[in-house]
Amino acid sequence: MCGIVGLLVKTPALRARLGAMLVPMMIGMTERGPDSAGLAVFSTPLVSGHKYSLYSGTASFDWEGLAAQLFAHLRVSAKCEGHGNHAVLITELASAAVRQWLKENFPALHVLSCGRAIDLYKDIGTPGEVAQRYNFGSLQGSHAVGHTRMATESAVTPDRAHPFTAGEDFCLVHNGSLSNPYGLRRKLETEGIHFETDNDTEAACRFLEWRMREGDVLETAIQKGFEELDGFYTFLIGTENKLALVRDPFACKPAIVAETDDYVAIASEFRSLAHLPDVKNAHIYEPNPEEIYVWTA
Amino acid sequence: MDSMNFDLATTPLRDLNRFLHQEAEAQGIKHVTVLHPDGAHNIAVGLNAPVAVDIEGHAGYYAAGMLKHGEVTIHGNAGTGVAENMMSGKVHVKGFASVSAGASAHGGLLVVDGDTSLRCGISLKGGDIVVGGSVGSFSGFMAQAGRMVICGNAGDALGDSLYEAVIYVRGTIKSLGADARIEEMTESDYQAVGELLAAAGYSYDPHEFKRVASAKSLYHWNADANQEY
Amino acid sequence: MNDNEHILKHIAKEGSAGYDRKIMDYIHNAATHGLYEIRGMGAKRAVPNFDDLVLLGASLSRYPLEGYREKCSTKTILGTRFASKPIELEIPITIAGMSFGALSANVKESLGRAATELGTSTTTGDGGMTAEERQSSKTLVYQCLPSRYGFNPDDVRRADAIEIVIGQGAKPGGGGMLLGQKISPRVAKMRTLPEGIDQRSACRHPDWTGPDDLVIKIQELREMTDWEKPIYVKVGATRTFHDVKLAVHAGADVIVVDGMQGGTAATQTCFIEHVGIPTLAALRQAVDALEDLNMKGKVQLIISGGVRTGADVAKALAMGADAVAIGQGVLYALGCNHDAYTLDGVVHSACNDYEQMGTAAGYCHHCHTGRCPVGITTQDEQLAQRLMPDLGAKRLKNYLKTLNMELTTLARACGKQNVHHLEREDLVAMTIEAAAMARLPLAGTDWIPGYSKF
């Protein structure tokens, strides 16, 4: 089980403070999710090429060496800036080729995300530890999706932490427990969708990935999810320019929204929102079940 | 001096609750103000003393849970299970309440000025709940005894699997739950609604309310009745 | 008589394993009533259990202890994690939660008195706390169930520990059940139900769902009780490894795991027999989970579900439980399925009463009817006279005492001065299933199926 946080700043001036506002929100969800934490930030999209958030799992990794090797093998320039077990790789090479090259040359690396706007971090540890490890407080951008995890059925490993991603500039976090994840997985695998973990949240993410691959817009995909995804869930989804929030019909997993002229903030419990600027005057409400809420950055 | 302040920004919740349980009555404290609740859970749970507690801000889960004696006012919103298992006394939420408001309450009065989320009055066992706004789906689910007065609208499956509790609704009902049905209001219904509205401080006309009660057809297992189990 | 006549007189009876007498009766029943069968007691089918394990007593390499003089301690402390007043028991054998409603008030009093004398605890059930039980039981664990029948803060304050029940072994995922004939005036009042109706219970708690909410619910009960009382969490055995980890994360002081053999007073047979895993497998998973989180000894584990004998208790402790809880065994001790009862000092045959219900002593599981011939699982005032607290307490005390004596005998034979020093290496398995489920070697070999090479 888990805690969810989300933040979208409406006032451009607040983009510089996105991370600083978000860190206390995540720490507020430590009791709900003490095992691991993750965060996806969406910032100004690259003009060309893609960026990849990479995770090595090991304490240190020769990230610059990776960029050099990419250039050496494929004659395409790349920049790879990393700290500790995480890096952001930027290159103009087609994403399919990049993924293939990484799989062949660095099979132990995890590609956490791919896109023009998204950077993604996730690791084991308390939210506070993870936030400090990657310096979440200094992150800037238009919107972010965060998660704190208490593992239910799958193991506590970094790759099972949320957010999960699909395609480009898409991520999902989940509070709840799906009751038909394995059936979903088997169905989606026959559709050629590839799974990385046995985590039930990944099943939901891949379902949406499949629907969007088949041409559904996000809202339609989520709508179909009401029929196909069984169990209890609050989902928070981030795309290049949107945040989407949805609760299942039972609405057993909590969610609360605080909205001002400057931002929209979402969390599992109010105490994560209590210290946001001007929250006293915010419009505070709980999202209705089976309704899709979308905010555009 | 018969009042005290507790600032949860600097004082542990445990100190507040322990004071309310073990010291307040003995020290003759009649009024306690809780500052900076900021969504903290379990504020004033198990209150059992003639104290009026004012929570200045939003409360988290189970505010005033298991209240037996005393009065708690939340000047803001309440999280899951406000006044859950209340035995007697009064809880007043000025803002909205999250899911399971007044769950399993045996007595006392819960007033929510705003809306409540799903499952308001779930498993109600004799308490009274008055909601100024609307209630979410599955409100009154398996409510065994007590009364609910809903001044706004009700969501899906109102009073699903209802026992002896009675629900009064002023607005629309999206759908009724299993075994719940609308019945004629009687004089004693109008009187009960009037009393409850007055206790909540609302001035609606009792004649605008409908009565929802159990059809009692699920009281015994019956193969021929095609019951949903 | 010619050959043909001789052949015709021979009646061939070829039974079917799949469509045996039991299944035929089941289908006839379903066709007659259009409703599932409801009954009492736990799973009757054979499952791998403690009988499939044996203890390795002392030998040349291990030395036994003498009886009596050489002490074998049975003291057991539960709830050390957060509570300022943990539960201190004289023996690691507790009485499982069984409701007033399922059982008569006389029985609840018997349980309390016997438990007090032996220095152990009893547990309320899905109907709330009776005055008889609180008065007679020195250490009382108060259950908080999805139905919340009778749950109130005064009883929380009166309890010695609080047990949040997520499920029970007989029906993990199902809610409580009590049929109309047992909803007497007193039971109805305690449960806030109309008299004589068939009680429908919720299967989920009304104000929390999931381990992330459970964190907060446990905190509520702690705040309620000023952090004095241990909070137990009870689960029916299904995904035990995950459930125990989550219960630890949620803040439980003690975890109670109830295997599929666990009893009930009224549940659908299909639920009892086909949902949940055996206690043996669940116990191993539960201990794995605690060790995985390095919480062994910090969060205590109580195992229940088909614990019947002193040997069962010894093996459960050896596998890593801190204590056991007994439900059905307690009822048998009181006289369940006995062919006679005692009324006003005179012994009467109960055979007719069993027959009236279509059963016989030794086969009865009709707790749900409330017509218990020996006066245990009934609300009928007449029938309840057949088991008075004096006799009930004495019989139960004898049973618990026997269990404890067997436990210490076996522990001493394994060289232990303290029953909690029994360990998994004192055990081997007699069957492949038990070896795999308990992750113990097959006797005389080093083989743990699925785990080590042959």
mmCIF file of N, CA, C and O in Angstrom, chain A residues 147-181:
data_model
loop_
_atom_site.group_PDB
_atom_site.id
_atom_site.type_symbol
_atom_site.label_atom_id
_atom_site.label_comp_id
_atom_site.label_asym_id
_atom_site.label_seq_id
_atom_site.Cartn_x
_atom_site.Cartn_y
_atom_site.Cartn_z
ATOM 1 N N HIS A 147 5.518 9.086 -5.330
ATOM 2 C CA HIS A 147 4.918 7.900 -4.715
ATOM 3 C C HIS A 147 5.786 7.386 -3.580
ATOM 4 O O HIS A 147 7.016 7.395 -3.684
ATOM 5 N N THR A 148 5.150 6.929 -2.519
ATOM 6 C CA THR A 148 5.876 6.265 -1.429
ATOM 7 C C THR A 148 5.261 4.884 -1.283
ATOM 8 O O THR A 148 4.040 4.740 -1.321
ATOM 9 N N ARG A 149 6.079 3.880 -1.128
ATOM 10 C CA ARG A 149 5.570 2.512 -1.263
ATOM 11 C C ARG A 149 5.654 1.668 -0.007
ATOM 12 O O ARG A 149 6.668 1.672 0.701
ATOM 13 N N MET A 150 4.566 0.961 0.263
ATOM 14 C CA MET A 150 4.579 -0.130 1.237
ATOM 15 C C MET A 150 4.235 -1.361 0.415
ATOM 16 O O MET A 150 3.100 -1.526 -0.024
ATOM 17 N N ALA A 151 5.207 -2.208 0.161
ATOM 18 C CA ALA A 151 5.010 -3.336 -0.756
ATOM 19 C C ALA A 151 3.931 -4.260 -0.246
ATOM 20 O O ALA A 151 3.910 -4.602 0.930
ATOM 21 N N THR A 152 3.023 -4.683 -1.138
ATOM 22 C CA THR A 152 1.996 -5.631 -0.735
ATOM 23 C C THR A 152 2.382 -7.040 -1.149
ATOM 24 O O THR A 152 2.713 -7.855 -0.312
ATOM 25 N N GLU A 153 2.353 -7.343 -2.415
ATOM 26 C CA GLU A 153 2.670 -8.714 -2.786
ATOM 27 C C GLU A 153 4.004 -8.895 -3.487
ATOM 28 O O GLU A 153 4.633 -9.910 -3.354
ATOM 29 N N SER A 154 4.432 -7.933 -4.257
ATOM 30 C CA SER A 154 5.731 -8.153 -4.900
ATOM 31 C C SER A 154 6.830 -7.595 -3.992
ATOM 32 O O SER A 154 6.555 -6.929 -3.006
ATOM 33 N N ALA A 155 8.035 -7.894 -4.300
ATOM 34 C CA ALA A 155 9.140 -7.628 -3.376
ATOM 35 C C ALA A 155 9.478 -6.145 -3.292
ATOM 36 O O ALA A 155 9.035 -5.342 -4.102
ATOM 37 N N VAL A 156 10.271 -5.813 -2.306
ATOM 38 C CA VAL A 156 10.780 -4.447 -2.190
ATOM 39 C C VAL A 156 12.072 -4.379 -2.982
ATOM 40 O O VAL A 156 13.129 -4.771 -2.500
ATOM 41 N N THR A 157 11.971 -3.976 -4.197
ATOM 42 C CA THR A 157 13.161 -3.783 -5.014
ATOM 43 C C THR A 157 12.952 -2.474 -5.757
ATOM 44 O O THR A 157 11.822 -2.029 -5.934
ATOM 45 N N PRO A 158 14.032 -1.860 -6.185
ATOM 46 C CA PRO A 158 13.869 -0.565 -6.849
ATOM 47 C C PRO A 158 12.964 -0.631 -8.082
ATOM 48 O O PRO A 158 12.186 0.275 -8.328
ATOM 49 N N ASP A 159 13.057 -1.725 -8.846
ATOM 50 C CA ASP A 159 12.274 -1.747 -10.086
ATOM 51 C C ASP A 159 10.784 -1.921 -9.827
ATOM 52 O O ASP A 159 9.974 -1.679 -10.708
ATOM 53 N N ARG A 160 10.422 -2.339 -8.604
ATOM 54 C CA ARG A 160 8.998 -2.457 -8.318
ATOM 55 C C ARG A 160 8.440 -1.207 -7.654
ATOM 56 O O ARG A 160 7.261 -1.120 -7.361
ATOM 57 N N ALA A 161 9.319 -0.261 -7.394
ATOM 58 C CA ALA A 161 8.819 1.016 -6.863
ATOM 59 C C ALA A 161 8.065 1.725 -7.992
ATOM 60 O O ALA A 161 8.240 1.424 -9.168
ATOM 61 N N HIS A 162 7.243 2.677 -7.625
ATOM 62 C CA HIS A 162 6.532 3.483 -8.619
ATOM 63 C C HIS A 162 7.274 4.804 -8.752
ATOM 64 O O HIS A 162 7.969 5.193 -7.815
ATOM 65 N N PRO A 163 7.134 5.571 -9.803
ATOM 66 C CA PRO A 163 6.170 5.406 -10.905
ATOM 67 C C PRO A 163 6.623 4.335 -11.917
ATOM 68 O O PRO A 163 7.801 4.050 -12.052
ATOM 69 N N PHE A 164 5.624 3.770 -12.597
ATOM 70 C CA PHE A 164 5.902 2.942 -13.758
ATOM 71 C C PHE A 164 5.701 3.801 -14.993
ATOM 72 O O PHE A 164 4.887 4.720 -14.998
ATOM 73 N N THR A 165 6.466 3.485 -16.040
ATOM 74 C CA THR A 165 6.330 4.283 -17.260
ATOM 75 C C THR A 165 5.964 3.393 -18.435
ATOM 76 O O THR A 165 6.107 2.168 -18.373
ATOM 77 N N ALA A 166 5.471 4.030 -19.449
ATOM 78 C CA ALA A 166 5.144 3.334 -20.695
ATOM 79 C C ALA A 166 5.421 4.300 -21.823
ATOM 80 O O ALA A 166 5.149 5.495 -21.694
ATOM 81 N N GLY A 167 5.958 3.790 -22.896
ATOM 82 C CA GLY A 167 6.178 4.636 -24.077
ATOM 83 C C GLY A 167 7.035 5.842 -23.737
ATOM 84 O O GLY A 167 8.054 5.726 -23.055
ATOM 85 N N GLU A 168 6.562 6.996 -24.164
ATOM 86 C CA GLU A 168 7.306 8.225 -23.902
ATOM 87 C C GLU A 168 6.486 9.196 -23.089
ATOM 88 O O GLU A 168 5.291 9.340 -23.314
ATOM 89 N N ASP A 169 7.148 9.859 -22.152
ATOM 90 C CA ASP A 169 6.501 10.913 -21.380
ATOM 91 C C ASP A 169 5.177 10.456 -20.769
ATOM 92 O O ASP A 169 4.170 11.166 -20.833
ATOM 93 N N PHE A 170 5.184 9.285 -20.206
ATOM 94 C CA PHE A 170 3.989 8.756 -19.548
ATOM 95 C C PHE A 170 4.396 8.013 -18.286
ATOM 96 O O PHE A 170 5.296 7.182 -18.326
ATOM 97 N N CYS A 171 3.742 8.308 -17.173
ATOM 98 C CA CYS A 171 4.031 7.544 -15.957
ATOM 99 C C CYS A 171 2.774 7.407 -15.123
ATOM 100 O O CYS A 171 1.804 8.166 -15.288
ATOM 101 N N LEU A 172 2.793 6.433 -14.220
ATOM 102 C CA LEU A 172 1.626 6.119 -13.402
ATOM 103 C C LEU A 172 2.067 5.748 -11.998
ATOM 104 O O LEU A 172 3.048 5.028 -11.824
ATOM 105 N N VAL A 173 1.347 6.255 -11.010
ATOM 106 C CA VAL A 173 1.522 5.758 -9.637
ATOM 107 C C VAL A 173 0.171 5.261 -9.151
ATOM 108 O O VAL A 173 -0.885 5.692 -9.632
ATOM 109 N N HIS A 174 0.200 4.404 -8.176
ATOM 110 C CA HIS A 174 -1.003 3.670 -7.774
ATOM 111 C C HIS A 174 -1.035 3.467 -6.273
ATOM 112 O O HIS A 174 -0.023 3.094 -5.667
ATOM 113 N N ASN A 175 -2.190 3.729 -5.695
ATOM 114 C CA ASN A 175 -2.419 3.358 -4.308
ATOM 115 C C ASN A 175 -3.566 2.376 -4.335
ATOM 116 O O ASN A 175 -4.651 2.709 -4.821
ATOM 117 N N GLY A 176 -3.341 1.176 -3.843
ATOM 118 C CA GLY A 176 -4.411 0.189 -3.858
ATOM 119 C C GLY A 176 -3.867 -1.171 -4.213
ATOM 120 O O GLY A 176 -2.680 -1.424 -4.113
ATOM 121 N N SER A 177 -4.738 -2.068 -4.642
ATOM 122 C CA SER A 177 -4.338 -3.428 -4.954
ATOM 123 C C SER A 177 -5.263 -3.964 -6.031
ATOM 124 O O SER A 177 -6.481 -4.019 -5.830
ATOM 125 N N LEU A 178 -4.695 -4.334 -7.162
ATOM 126 C CA LEU A 178 -5.526 -4.913 -8.225
ATOM 127 C C LEU A 178 -5.702 -6.402 -7.976
ATOM 128 O O LEU A 178 -4.771 -7.068 -7.511
ATOM 129 N N SER A 179 -6.876 -6.922 -8.260
ATOM 130 C CA SER A 179 -7.135 -8.334 -7.974
ATOM 131 C C SER A 179 -6.977 -9.230 -9.198
ATOM 132 O O SER A 179 -7.022 -10.448 -9.064
ATOM 133 N N ASN A 180 -6.765 -8.645 -10.388
ATOM 134 C CA ASN A 180 -6.592 -9.510 -11.566
ATOM 135 C C ASN A 180 -5.323 -9.176 -12.365
ATOM 136 O O ASN A 180 -5.331 -9.207 -13.591
ATOM 137 N N PRO A 181 -4.222 -8.891 -11.677
ATOM 138 C CA PRO A 181 -3.043 -8.437 -12.417
ATOM 139 C C PRO A 181 -2.433 -9.508 -13.304
ATOM 140 O O PRO A 181 -1.900 -9.202 -14.368
#
